[in-house]
Amino acid sequence: MQHFYLDTMDARFSKRELVPKHLRCAQYGDTAVLEFEWDCYATAREDGSAVHMRDGNRRS
């Protein structure tokens, strides 16, 4: 997680906002699984452009 956050998110974006949505939780015995979709709004460090990523897919 540290590699992803520091090397990817922090290095590439000056501002970041992760908005989870459509949360689903399922229980299987003594194990629970949480699934969710998300939107990430960010500002690119490179040129200050606005970036919108949805569920891992970049939208500009």
N, CA, C and O atoms as a Tinker XYZ file with bonds, in Angstrom:
   240  protein
     1  N      0.825000   -1.190000    0.000000    73     2
     2  CA     0.000000    0.000000    0.000000    64     1     3
     3  C      0.870000    1.255000    0.000000    63     2     4     5
     4  O      0.563000    2.223000   -0.694000    81     3
     5  N      1.947000    1.240000    0.771000    73     3     6
     6  CA     2.827000    2.415000    0.818000    64     5     7
     7  C      3.415000    2.696000   -0.560000    63     6     8     9
     8  O      3.505000    3.852000   -0.973000    81     7
     9  N      3.817000    1.641000   -1.275000    73     7    10
    10  CA     4.370000    1.819000   -2.616000    64     9    11
    11  C      3.350000    2.499000   -3.525000    63    10    12    13
    12  O      3.678000    3.451000   -4.233000    81    11
    13  N      2.123000    2.011000   -3.502000    73    11    14
    14  CA     1.085000    2.602000   -4.355000    64    13    15
    15  C      0.824000    4.051000   -3.968000    63    14    16    17
    16  O      0.788000    4.926000   -4.833000    81    15
    17  N      0.640000    4.313000   -2.670000    73    15    18
    18  CA     0.274000    5.667000   -2.257000    64    17    19
    19  C      1.409000    6.650000   -2.484000    63    18    20    21
    20  O      1.211000    7.686000   -3.119000    81    19
    21  N      2.601000    6.340000   -1.973000    73    19    22
    22  CA     3.704000    7.293000   -2.072000    64    21    23
    23  C      4.269000    7.389000   -3.479000    63    22    24    25
    24  O      4.493000    8.491000   -3.981000    81    23
    25  N      4.501000    6.258000   -4.117000    73    23    26
    26  CA     5.146000    6.280000   -5.431000    64    25    27
    27  C      4.197000    6.631000   -6.562000    63    26    28    29
    28  O      4.630000    7.146000   -7.593000    81    27
    29  N      2.930000    6.364000   -6.391000    73    27    30
    30  CA     1.982000    6.639000   -7.468000    64    29    31
    31  C      1.134000    7.870000   -7.167000    63    30    32    33
    32  O      1.222000    8.877000   -7.870000    81    31
    33  N      0.324000    7.789000   -6.135000    73    31    34
    34  CA    -0.636000    8.862000   -5.866000    64    33    35
    35  C      0.043000   10.161000   -5.431000    63    34    36    37
    36  O     -0.255000   11.222000   -5.981000    81    35
    37  N      0.935000   10.097000   -4.467000    73    35    38
    38  CA     1.564000   11.314000   -3.966000    64    37    39
    39  C      2.517000   11.921000   -4.987000    63    38    40    41
    40  O      2.574000   13.142000   -5.133000    81    39
    41  N      3.258000   11.085000   -5.688000    73    39    42
    42  CA     4.224000   11.585000   -6.666000    64    41    43
    43  C      3.543000   12.218000   -7.879000    63    42    44    45
    44  O      4.074000   13.165000   -8.458000    81    43
    45  N      2.390000   11.714000   -8.265000    73    43    46
    46  CA     1.733000   12.187000   -9.487000    64    45    47
    47  C      0.691000   13.270000   -9.273000    63    46    48    49
    48  O      0.414000   14.045000  -10.188000    81    47
    49  N      0.102000   13.340000   -8.070000    73    47    50
    50  CA    -1.009000   14.263000   -7.856000    64    49    51
    51  C     -0.786000   15.138000   -6.637000    63    50    52    53
    52  O     -0.411000   14.643000   -5.574000    81    51
    53  N     -1.017000   16.447000   -6.786000    73    51    54
    54  CA    -0.838000   17.374000   -5.664000    64    53    55
    55  C     -2.058000   17.384000   -4.751000    63    54    56    57
    56  O     -1.925000   17.638000   -3.554000    81    55
    57  N     -3.219000   17.117000   -5.282000    73    55    58
    58  CA    -4.457000   17.035000   -4.487000    64    57    59
    59  C     -5.179000   15.764000   -4.903000    63    58    60    61
    60  O     -5.186000   15.391000   -6.076000    81    59
    61  N     -5.795000   15.093000   -3.904000    73    59    62
    62  CA    -6.512000   13.854000   -4.181000    64    61    63
    63  C     -7.734000   13.774000   -3.291000    63    62    64    65
    64  O     -7.674000   14.111000   -2.109000    81    63
    65  N     -8.849000   13.324000   -3.863000    73    63    66
    66  CA   -10.053000   13.068000   -3.068000    64    65    67
    67  C    -10.667000   11.769000   -3.574000    63    66    68    69
    68  O    -11.100000   11.694000   -4.724000    81    67
    69  N    -10.707000   10.747000   -2.726000    73    67    70
    70  CA   -11.285000    9.460000   -3.069000    64    69    71
    71  C    -12.686000    9.397000   -2.480000    63    70    72    73
    72  O    -12.873000    9.566000   -1.275000    81    71
    73  N    -13.675000    9.152000   -3.346000    73    71    74
    74  CA   -15.080000    9.117000   -2.924000    64    73    75
    75  C    -15.630000    7.709000   -3.181000    63    74    76    77
    76  O    -15.936000    7.372000   -4.325000    81    75
    77  N    -15.760000    6.878000   -2.132000    73    75    78
    78  CA   -16.333000    5.543000   -2.326000    64    77    79
    79  C    -17.846000    5.631000   -2.516000    63    78    80    81
    80  O    -18.494000    6.542000   -2.000000    81    79
    81  N    -18.404000    4.668000   -3.265000    73    79    82
    82  CA   -19.847000    4.640000   -3.491000    64    81    83
    83  C    -20.280000    3.198000   -3.734000    63    82    84    85
    84  O    -19.453000    2.335000   -4.029000    81    83
    85  N    -21.571000    2.947000   -3.607000    73    83    86
    86  CA   -22.149000    1.622000   -3.849000    64    85    87
    87  C    -21.429000    0.546000   -3.035000    63    86    88    89
    88  O    -20.972000   -0.455000   -3.587000    81    87
    89  N    -21.333000    0.755000   -1.737000    73    87    90
    90  CA   -20.683000   -0.225000   -0.871000    64    89    91
    91  C    -21.544000   -1.477000   -0.727000    63    90    92    93
    92  O    -22.761000   -1.396000   -0.554000    81    91
    93  N    -20.896000   -2.625000   -0.800000    73    91    94
    94  CA   -21.563000   -3.913000   -0.622000    64    93    95
    95  C    -20.733000   -4.747000    0.339000    63    94    96    97
    96  O    -19.513000   -4.841000    0.203000    81    95
    97  N    -21.393000   -5.342000    1.294000    73    95    98
    98  CA   -20.706000   -6.172000    2.270000    64    97    99
    99  C    -21.371000   -7.543000    2.294000    63    98   100   101
   100  O    -22.595000   -7.649000    2.372000    81    99
   101  N    -20.562000   -8.582000    2.226000    73    99   102
   102  CA   -21.078000   -9.948000    2.290000    64   101   103
   103  C    -20.313000  -10.699000    3.366000    63   102   104   105
   104  O    -19.110000  -10.508000    3.542000    81   103
   105  N    -21.016000  -11.540000    4.070000    73   103   106
   106  CA   -20.387000  -12.323000    5.124000    64   105   107
   107  C    -20.402000  -13.791000    4.726000    63   106   108   109
   108  O    -21.423000  -14.322000    4.290000    81   107
   109  N    -19.250000  -14.436000    4.884000    73   107   110
   110  CA   -19.087000  -15.852000    4.588000    64   109   111
   111  C    -18.495000  -16.508000    5.835000    63   110   112   113
   112  O    -17.277000  -16.534000    6.012000    81   111
   113  N    -19.353000  -17.028000    6.684000    73   111   114
   114  CA   -18.880000  -17.616000    7.933000    64   113   115
   115  C    -18.250000  -16.539000    8.801000    63   114   116   117
   116  O    -18.919000  -15.574000    9.171000    81   115
   117  N    -16.971000  -16.690000    9.130000    73   115   118
   118  CA   -16.281000  -15.703000    9.962000    64   117   119
   119  C    -15.458000  -14.710000    9.132000    63   118   120   121
   120  O    -14.577000  -14.033000    9.662000    81   119
   121  N    -15.751000  -14.628000    7.827000    73   119   122
   122  CA   -15.040000  -13.724000    6.927000    64   121   123
   123  C    -16.038000  -12.756000    6.292000    63   122   124   125
   124  O    -17.145000  -13.146000    5.921000    81   123
   125  N    -15.637000  -11.504000    6.173000    73   123   126
   126  CA   -16.476000  -10.506000    5.499000    64   125   127
   127  C    -15.716000   -9.926000    4.306000    63   126   128   129
   128  O    -14.496000   -9.762000    4.352000    81   127
   129  N    -16.446000   -9.623000    3.251000    73   127   130
   130  CA   -15.869000   -9.032000    2.047000    64   129   131
   131  C    -16.604000   -7.732000    1.771000    63   130   132   133
   132  O    -17.833000   -7.708000    1.717000    81   131
   133  N    -15.854000   -6.651000    1.595000    73   131   134
   134  CA   -16.429000   -5.349000    1.267000    64   133   135
   135  C    -16.026000   -5.000000   -0.156000    63   134   136   137
   136  O    -14.842000   -5.012000   -0.494000    81   135
   137  N    -17.003000   -4.694000   -0.979000    73   135   138
   138  CA   -16.757000   -4.252000   -2.347000    64   137   139
   139  C    -17.307000   -2.841000   -2.486000    63   138   140   141
   140  O    -18.309000   -2.487000   -1.865000    81   139
   141  N    -16.636000   -2.035000   -3.313000    73   139   142
   142  CA   -17.147000   -0.696000   -3.557000    64   141   143
   143  C    -16.630000   -0.174000   -4.884000    63   142   144   145
   144  O    -15.603000   -0.628000   -5.390000    81   143
   145  N    -17.341000    0.768000   -5.430000    73   143   146
   146  CA   -16.908000    1.528000   -6.595000    64   145   147
   147  C    -16.402000    2.863000   -6.065000    63   146   148   149
   148  O    -16.671000    3.217000   -4.917000    81   147
   149  N    -15.674000    3.602000   -6.891000    73   147   150
   150  CA   -15.136000    4.853000   -6.388000    64   149   151
   151  C    -14.886000    5.852000   -7.513000    63   150   152   153
   152  O    -14.739000    5.494000   -8.682000    81   151
   153  N    -14.845000    7.108000   -7.113000    73   151   154
   154  CA   -14.403000    8.215000   -7.958000    64   153   155
   155  C    -13.221000    8.854000   -7.258000    63   154   156   157
   156  O    -13.232000    9.027000   -6.039000    81   155
   157  N    -12.212000    9.202000   -8.021000    73   155   158
   158  CA   -11.066000    9.916000   -7.474000    64   157   159
   159  C    -10.893000   11.199000   -8.283000    63   158   160   161
   160  O    -10.756000   11.169000   -9.506000    81   159
   161  N    -10.904000   12.308000   -7.582000    73   159   162
   162  CA   -10.694000   13.613000   -8.202000    64   161   163
   163  C     -9.315000   14.087000   -7.764000    63   162   164   165
   164  O     -9.002000   14.078000   -6.574000    81   163
   165  N     -8.493000   14.498000   -8.717000    73   163   166
   166  CA    -7.117000   14.861000   -8.391000    64   165   167
   167  C     -6.640000   16.005000   -9.269000    63   166   168   169
   168  O     -7.264000   16.363000  -10.268000    81   167
   169  N     -5.500000   16.570000   -8.851000    73   167   170
   170  CA    -4.814000   17.593000   -9.630000    64   169   171
   171  C     -3.432000   17.057000   -9.971000    63   170   172   173
   172  O     -2.666000   16.705000   -9.073000    81   171
   173  N     -3.107000   16.992000  -11.248000    73   171   174
   174  CA    -1.818000   16.458000  -11.691000    64   173   175
   175  C     -0.697000   17.410000  -11.305000    63   174   176   177
   176  O     -0.788000   18.616000  -11.533000    81   175
   177  N      0.372000   16.857000  -10.712000    73   175   178
   178  CA     1.542000   17.683000  -10.361000    64   177   179
   179  C      2.217000   18.227000  -11.611000    63   178   180   181
   180  O      2.704000   19.358000  -11.611000    81   179
   181  N      2.251000   17.440000  -12.667000    73   179   182
   182  CA     2.973000   17.784000  -13.882000    64   181   183
   183  C      2.533000   19.106000  -14.489000    63   182   184   185
   184  O      3.365000   19.946000  -14.831000    81   183
   185  N      1.210000   19.292000  -14.625000    73   183   186
   186  CA     0.736000   20.496000  -15.310000    64   185   187
   187  C     -0.463000   21.163000  -14.639000    63   186   188   189
   188  O     -0.997000   22.139000  -15.165000    81   187
   189  N     -0.892000   20.652000  -13.491000    73   187   190
   190  CA    -2.008000   21.248000  -12.777000    64   189   191
   191  C     -3.376000   20.916000  -13.336000    63   190   192   193
   192  O     -4.379000   21.495000  -12.919000    81   191
   193  N     -3.424000   19.977000  -14.288000    73   191   194
   194  CA    -4.709000   19.632000  -14.898000    64   193   195
   195  C     -5.570000   18.804000  -13.947000    63   194   196   197
   196  O     -5.061000   18.079000  -13.092000    81   195
   197  N     -6.881000   18.930000  -14.118000    73   195   198
   198  CA    -7.827000   18.157000  -13.319000    64   197   199
   199  C     -7.901000   16.740000  -13.866000    63   198   200   201
   200  O     -7.915000   16.531000  -15.079000    81   199
   201  N     -7.948000   15.774000  -12.966000    73   199   202
   202  CA    -8.010000   14.363000  -13.343000    64   201   203
   203  C     -9.182000   13.726000  -12.605000    63   202   204   205
   204  O     -9.379000   13.968000  -11.414000    81   203
   205  N     -9.958000   12.910000  -13.316000    73   203   206
   206  CA   -11.061000   12.160000  -12.699000    64   205   207
   207  C    -10.844000   10.695000  -13.067000    63   206   208   209
   208  O    -10.802000   10.340000  -14.245000    81   207
   209  N    -10.707000    9.853000  -12.050000    73   207   210
   210  CA   -10.579000    8.413000  -12.260000    64   209   211
   211  C    -11.794000    7.747000  -11.628000    63   210   212   213
   212  O    -12.219000    8.110000  -10.531000    81   211
   213  N    -12.342000    6.771000  -12.335000    73   211   214
   214  CA   -13.515000    6.059000  -11.836000    64   213   215
   215  C    -13.210000    4.573000  -11.874000    63   214   216   217
   216  O    -12.952000    4.011000  -12.938000    81   215
   217  N    -13.241000    3.937000  -10.706000    73   215   218
   218  CA   -13.029000    2.487000  -10.601000    64   217   219
   219  C    -11.766000    2.040000  -11.352000    63   218   220   221
   220  O    -11.754000    0.975000  -11.969000    81   219
   221  N    -10.716000    2.847000  -11.299000    73   219   222
   222  CA    -9.448000    2.491000  -11.919000    64   221   223
   223  C     -9.290000    2.968000  -13.345000    63   222   224   225
   224  O     -8.231000    2.772000  -13.941000    81   223
   225  N    -10.320000    3.594000  -13.913000    73   223   226
   226  CA   -10.254000    4.078000  -15.295000    64   225   227
   227  C    -10.175000    5.591000  -15.298000    63   226   228   229
   228  O    -11.006000    6.269000  -14.694000    81   227
   229  N     -9.171000    6.115000  -15.982000    73   227   230
   230  CA    -8.962000    7.564000  -15.989000    64   229   231
   231  C     -9.930000    8.263000  -16.917000    63   230   232   233
   232  O    -10.169000    7.826000  -18.042000    81   231
   233  N    -10.487000    9.368000  -16.419000    73   231   234
   234  CA   -11.343000   10.248000  -17.206000    64   233   235
   235  C    -10.720000   11.640000  -17.111000    63   234   236   237
   236  O    -10.280000   12.042000  -16.034000    81   235
   237  N    -10.676000   12.355000  -18.184000    73   235   238
   238  CA   -10.114000   13.714000  -18.131000    64   237   239
   239  C    -11.183000   14.735000  -18.441000    63   238   240
   240  O    -10.909000   15.935000  -18.446000    81   239
